[in-house]
């Protein structure tokens, strides 16, 4: 599995796309697009407005506290993966690839989903939109193109291999 060393964590606190103060500001940009969400609040915010993302990645938490309204994405295939905090596991990557191969899908992460944005951007098709929450700031929208994938690959390069028994 891949672990993000502490000295690089600040790089991941900056928005990886356009920061919007509220989900309502994002909605006009979604028409006709493939949409992927990472995070319980963003996913719930879209579902509660009748907008169903092609892929939703959640973990049942928001800012390390249980999210009591964990989104129920009826009709989406459910994929469960294990991904501890600060890690990107082969299980997470395989779950995202499975979801991408046959949407709609809800990827439920046992652990933490925050870093799923990186492999999701790398694997997503051109023109898709990835949305995720920026704590205490709003929602980040990243439209996928080769520039986005290249930036994600650079961020991915900061991870180091850690040998453990977890997938």
PDB file of C-alpha atoms in Angstrom:
ATOM      1  CA  UNK A   1       0.000   0.000   0.000  1.00  0.00           C
ATOM      2  CA  UNK A   2       1.030   3.597  -0.454  1.00  0.00           C
ATOM      3  CA  UNK A   3       1.464   5.978   2.468  1.00  0.00           C
ATOM      4  CA  UNK A   4       1.612   9.779   2.365  1.00  0.00           C
ATOM      5  CA  UNK A   5       4.533  10.983   4.509  1.00  0.00           C
ATOM      6  CA  UNK A   6       3.694  13.768   6.969  1.00  0.00           C
ATOM      7  CA  UNK A   7       6.032  16.263   5.294  1.00  0.00           C
ATOM      8  CA  UNK A   8       3.873  16.248   2.145  1.00  0.00           C
ATOM      9  CA  UNK A   9       0.412  16.494   3.746  1.00  0.00           C
ATOM     10  CA  UNK A  10       0.190  20.271   3.275  1.00  0.00           C
ATOM     11  CA  UNK A  11       0.344  19.781  -0.516  1.00  0.00           C
ATOM     12  CA  UNK A  12      -2.959  17.920  -0.281  1.00  0.00           C
ATOM     13  CA  UNK A  13      -4.731  20.637   1.693  1.00  0.00           C
ATOM     14  CA  UNK A  14      -4.805  22.999  -1.289  1.00  0.00           C
ATOM     15  CA  UNK A  15      -7.812  22.763  -3.627  1.00  0.00           C
ATOM     16  CA  UNK A  16      -7.111  20.471  -6.576  1.00  0.00           C
ATOM     17  CA  UNK A  17      -9.460  22.364  -8.896  1.00  0.00           C
ATOM     18  CA  UNK A  18     -11.883  25.291  -8.682  1.00  0.00           C
ATOM     19  CA  UNK A  19     -13.149  26.032  -5.168  1.00  0.00           C
ATOM     20  CA  UNK A  20     -16.819  27.008  -4.887  1.00  0.00           C
ATOM     21  CA  UNK A  21     -18.237  28.287  -1.590  1.00  0.00           C
ATOM     22  CA  UNK A  22     -21.396  26.183  -1.838  1.00  0.00           C
ATOM     23  CA  UNK A  23     -22.732  23.150  -3.702  1.00  0.00           C
ATOM     24  CA  UNK A  24     -25.460  25.293  -5.297  1.00  0.00           C
ATOM     25  CA  UNK A  25     -22.710  27.220  -7.122  1.00  0.00           C
ATOM     26  CA  UNK A  26     -21.425  23.949  -8.625  1.00  0.00           C
ATOM     27  CA  UNK A  27     -24.707  22.564  -9.942  1.00  0.00           C
ATOM     28  CA  UNK A  28     -24.849  24.697 -13.146  1.00  0.00           C
ATOM     29  CA  UNK A  29     -21.491  23.191 -14.192  1.00  0.00           C
ATOM     30  CA  UNK A  30     -22.753  19.597 -14.031  1.00  0.00           C
ATOM     31  CA  UNK A  31     -25.332  19.520 -16.833  1.00  0.00           C
ATOM     32  CA  UNK A  32     -24.536  16.832 -19.379  1.00  0.00           C
ATOM     33  CA  UNK A  33     -21.351  15.778 -17.564  1.00  0.00           C
ATOM     34  CA  UNK A  34     -20.166  12.537 -16.032  1.00  0.00           C
ATOM     35  CA  UNK A  35     -19.977  13.341 -12.313  1.00  0.00           C
ATOM     36  CA  UNK A  36     -17.974  11.617  -9.585  1.00  0.00           C
ATOM     37  CA  UNK A  37     -18.134  12.612  -5.918  1.00  0.00           C
ATOM     38  CA  UNK A  38     -15.702  11.943  -3.107  1.00  0.00           C
ATOM     39  CA  UNK A  39     -17.058  12.529   0.376  1.00  0.00           C
ATOM     40  CA  UNK A  40     -20.286  11.974   2.264  1.00  0.00           C
ATOM     41  CA  UNK A  41     -21.393  15.610   2.462  1.00  0.00           C
ATOM     42  CA  UNK A  42     -20.858  16.367  -1.244  1.00  0.00           C
ATOM     43  CA  UNK A  43     -22.543  13.112  -2.244  1.00  0.00           C
ATOM     44  CA  UNK A  44     -25.501  13.693   0.082  1.00  0.00           C
ATOM     45  CA  UNK A  45     -25.811  17.303  -1.114  1.00  0.00           C
ATOM     46  CA  UNK A  46     -26.199  16.170  -4.724  1.00  0.00           C
ATOM     47  CA  UNK A  47     -28.498  13.235  -3.960  1.00  0.00           C
ATOM     48  CA  UNK A  48     -30.773  15.448  -1.853  1.00  0.00           C
ATOM     49  CA  UNK A  49     -31.136  17.696  -4.935  1.00  0.00           C
ATOM     50  CA  UNK A  50     -32.008  14.765  -7.178  1.00  0.00           C
ATOM     51  CA  UNK A  51     -28.591  14.688  -8.860  1.00  0.00           C
ATOM     52  CA  UNK A  52     -27.141  11.185  -9.000  1.00  0.00           C
ATOM     53  CA  UNK A  53     -23.376  10.984  -9.478  1.00  0.00           C
ATOM     54  CA  UNK A  54     -22.052   8.261 -11.745  1.00  0.00           C
ATOM     55  CA  UNK A  55     -19.687   7.250  -8.948  1.00  0.00           C
ATOM     56  CA  UNK A  56     -19.831   8.235  -5.288  1.00  0.00           C
ATOM     57  CA  UNK A  57     -17.011   7.480  -2.859  1.00  0.00           C
ATOM     58  CA  UNK A  58     -17.921   7.717   0.833  1.00  0.00           C
ATOM     59  CA  UNK A  59     -16.702   6.488   4.215  1.00  0.00           C
ATOM     60  CA  UNK A  60     -19.534   7.358   6.609  1.00  0.00           C
ATOM     61  CA  UNK A  61     -17.603  10.253   8.157  1.00  0.00           C
ATOM     62  CA  UNK A  62     -17.119  13.965   7.691  1.00  0.00           C
ATOM     63  CA  UNK A  63     -14.099  15.721   9.198  1.00  0.00           C
ATOM     64  CA  UNK A  64     -13.386  12.580  11.271  1.00  0.00           C
ATOM     65  CA  UNK A  65     -16.875  12.542  12.858  1.00  0.00           C
ATOM     66  CA  UNK A  66     -19.641  10.106  11.907  1.00  0.00           C
ATOM     67  CA  UNK A  67     -21.858  11.489   9.166  1.00  0.00           C
ATOM     68  CA  UNK A  68     -25.309  10.699  10.461  1.00  0.00           C
ATOM     69  CA  UNK A  69     -26.930  11.076   7.041  1.00  0.00           C
ATOM     70  CA  UNK A  70     -24.724   8.602   5.178  1.00  0.00           C
ATOM     71  CA  UNK A  71     -25.996   8.795   1.605  1.00  0.00           C
ATOM     72  CA  UNK A  72     -28.202   5.951   0.461  1.00  0.00           C
ATOM     73  CA  UNK A  73     -27.621   5.738  -3.245  1.00  0.00           C
ATOM     74  CA  UNK A  74     -30.462   3.476  -4.350  1.00  0.00           C
ATOM     75  CA  UNK A  75     -29.871   1.827  -7.695  1.00  0.00           C
ATOM     76  CA  UNK A  76     -26.084   2.104  -7.597  1.00  0.00           C
ATOM     77  CA  UNK A  77     -23.931  -0.971  -7.358  1.00  0.00           C
ATOM     78  CA  UNK A  78     -22.129  -1.073  -4.001  1.00  0.00           C
ATOM     79  CA  UNK A  79     -18.419  -1.770  -3.774  1.00  0.00           C
ATOM     80  CA  UNK A  80     -16.671  -2.050  -0.395  1.00  0.00           C
ATOM     81  CA  UNK A  81     -12.951  -1.353  -0.039  1.00  0.00           C
ATOM     82  CA  UNK A  82     -10.413  -0.960   2.752  1.00  0.00           C
ATOM     83  CA  UNK A  83      -8.279   2.169   2.828  1.00  0.00           C
ATOM     84  CA  UNK A  84      -6.758   3.441   6.104  1.00  0.00           C
ATOM     85  CA  UNK A  85      -6.246   7.175   6.678  1.00  0.00           C
ATOM     86  CA  UNK A  86      -3.242   8.653   4.887  1.00  0.00           C
ATOM     87  CA  UNK A  87      -3.040   5.681   2.522  1.00  0.00           C
ATOM     88  CA  UNK A  88      -3.932   4.617  -0.980  1.00  0.00           C
ATOM     89  CA  UNK A  89      -4.399   0.854  -1.046  1.00  0.00           C
ATOM     90  CA  UNK A  90      -4.528  -1.505  -4.011  1.00  0.00           C
ATOM     91  CA  UNK A  91      -8.038  -2.358  -2.752  1.00  0.00           C
ATOM     92  CA  UNK A  92      -9.126   1.293  -3.143  1.00  0.00           C
ATOM     93  CA  UNK A  93      -7.623   1.542  -6.631  1.00  0.00           C
ATOM     94  CA  UNK A  94      -9.259  -1.746  -7.688  1.00  0.00           C
ATOM     95  CA  UNK A  95     -12.618  -0.592  -6.281  1.00  0.00           C
ATOM     96  CA  UNK A  96     -12.418   2.700  -8.186  1.00  0.00           C
ATOM     97  CA  UNK A  97     -11.491   0.884 -11.407  1.00  0.00           C
ATOM     98  CA  UNK A  98     -14.418  -1.513 -10.905  1.00  0.00           C
ATOM     99  CA  UNK A  99     -16.760   1.454 -10.362  1.00  0.00           C
ATOM    100  CA  UNK A 100     -15.438   3.238 -13.451  1.00  0.00           C
ATOM    101  CA  UNK A 101     -15.980   0.126 -15.562  1.00  0.00           C
ATOM    102  CA  UNK A 102     -19.711  -0.072 -14.805  1.00  0.00           C
ATOM    103  CA  UNK A 103     -21.374   3.004 -13.259  1.00  0.00           C
ATOM    104  CA  UNK A 104     -23.411   3.943 -11.356  1.00  0.00           C
ATOM    105  CA  UNK A 105     -21.541   2.751  -8.289  1.00  0.00           C
ATOM    106  CA  UNK A 106     -21.203   3.640  -4.636  1.00  0.00           C
ATOM    107  CA  UNK A 107     -17.727   2.893  -3.295  1.00  0.00           C
ATOM    108  CA  UNK A 108     -17.908   2.556   0.483  1.00  0.00           C
ATOM    109  CA  UNK A 109     -14.483   2.912   2.088  1.00  0.00           C
ATOM    110  CA  UNK A 110     -13.728   1.187   5.366  1.00  0.00           C
ATOM    111  CA  UNK A 111     -11.203   3.739   6.617  1.00  0.00           C
ATOM    112  CA  UNK A 112     -10.842   7.071   4.866  1.00  0.00           C
ATOM    113  CA  UNK A 113     -11.815   8.186   1.360  1.00  0.00           C
ATOM    114  CA  UNK A 114     -10.133  11.616   1.232  1.00  0.00           C
ATOM    115  CA  UNK A 115      -7.164  10.585  -0.910  1.00  0.00           C
ATOM    116  CA  UNK A 116      -9.347   8.658  -3.375  1.00  0.00           C
ATOM    117  CA  UNK A 117      -9.493  11.858  -5.426  1.00  0.00           C
ATOM    118  CA  UNK A 118      -5.943  11.216  -6.690  1.00  0.00           C
ATOM    119  CA  UNK A 119      -6.391   7.740  -8.237  1.00  0.00           C
ATOM    120  CA  UNK A 120      -9.920   8.673  -9.353  1.00  0.00           C
ATOM    121  CA  UNK A 121      -8.627  11.662 -11.347  1.00  0.00           C
ATOM    122  CA  UNK A 122      -5.866   9.546 -12.883  1.00  0.00           C
ATOM    123  CA  UNK A 123      -8.334   6.879 -14.047  1.00  0.00           C
ATOM    124  CA  UNK A 124     -11.235   9.139 -15.120  1.00  0.00           C
ATOM    125  CA  UNK A 125     -12.122   9.921 -18.740  1.00  0.00           C
ATOM    126  CA  UNK A 126     -11.681  13.359 -20.291  1.00  0.00           C
ATOM    127  CA  UNK A 127     -14.586  15.674 -19.565  1.00  0.00           C
ATOM    128  CA  UNK A 128     -15.706  13.949 -16.367  1.00  0.00           C
ATOM    129  CA  UNK A 129     -16.042  16.081 -13.248  1.00  0.00           C
ATOM    130  CA  UNK A 130     -14.754  15.104  -9.813  1.00  0.00           C
ATOM    131  CA  UNK A 131     -16.275  16.915  -6.828  1.00  0.00           C
ATOM    132  CA  UNK A 132     -15.033  16.798  -3.272  1.00  0.00           C
ATOM    133  CA  UNK A 133     -15.392  18.868  -0.136  1.00  0.00           C
ATOM    134  CA  UNK A 134     -12.721  21.303   1.006  1.00  0.00           C
ATOM    135  CA  UNK A 135     -13.159  21.380   4.813  1.00  0.00           C
ATOM    136  CA  UNK A 136     -14.624  24.661   6.079  1.00  0.00           C
ATOM    137  CA  UNK A 137     -14.245  26.248   2.620  1.00  0.00           C
ATOM    138  CA  UNK A 138     -16.663  24.691   0.144  1.00  0.00           C
ATOM    139  CA  UNK A 139     -16.660  22.268  -2.778  1.00  0.00           C
ATOM    140  CA  UNK A 140     -13.845  21.660  -5.244  1.00  0.00           C
ATOM    141  CA  UNK A 141     -14.687  20.914  -8.880  1.00  0.00           C
ATOM    142  CA  UNK A 142     -12.023  19.330 -11.069  1.00  0.00           C
ATOM    143  CA  UNK A 143     -12.769  18.729 -14.737  1.00  0.00           C
ATOM    144  CA  UNK A 144     -10.695  15.854 -16.045  1.00  0.00           C
ATOM    145  CA  UNK A 145      -8.209  16.360 -18.834  1.00  0.00           C
ATOM    146  CA  UNK A 146      -4.577  15.414 -19.334  1.00  0.00           C
ATOM    147  CA  UNK A 147      -3.430  18.403 -17.234  1.00  0.00           C
ATOM    148  CA  UNK A 148      -5.546  17.201 -14.299  1.00  0.00           C
ATOM    149  CA  UNK A 149      -4.228  13.654 -14.642  1.00  0.00           C
ATOM    150  CA  UNK A 150      -0.631  14.905 -14.817  1.00  0.00           C
ATOM    151  CA  UNK A 151      -1.083  16.978 -11.655  1.00  0.00           C
ATOM    152  CA  UNK A 152      -2.638  13.944  -9.940  1.00  0.00           C
ATOM    153  CA  UNK A 153       0.346  11.816 -11.003  1.00  0.00           C
ATOM    154  CA  UNK A 154       2.705  14.378  -9.469  1.00  0.00           C
ATOM    155  CA  UNK A 155       0.731  14.276  -6.204  1.00  0.00           C
ATOM    156  CA  UNK A 156       0.697  10.470  -6.382  1.00  0.00           C
ATOM    157  CA  UNK A 157       4.511  10.484  -6.670  1.00  0.00           C
ATOM    158  CA  UNK A 158       4.779  11.793  -3.082  1.00  0.00           C
ATOM    159  CA  UNK A 159       3.434   8.510  -1.724  1.00  0.00           C
ATOM    160  CA  UNK A 160       5.850   5.837  -0.527  1.00  0.00           C
ATOM    161  CA  UNK A 161       5.373   2.085  -0.461  1.00  0.00           C
ATOM    162  CA  UNK A 162       4.600   0.626   2.926  1.00  0.00           C
ATOM    163  CA  UNK A 163       4.535  -3.114   3.398  1.00  0.00           C
ATOM    164  CA  UNK A 164       1.655  -4.302   5.568  1.00  0.00           C
ATOM    165  CA  UNK A 165      -0.866  -7.109   5.572  1.00  0.00           C
ATOM    166  CA  UNK A 166      -3.787  -4.829   4.636  1.00  0.00           C
ATOM    167  CA  UNK A 167      -4.885  -4.977   0.988  1.00  0.00           C
TER     168      UNK A 167
END
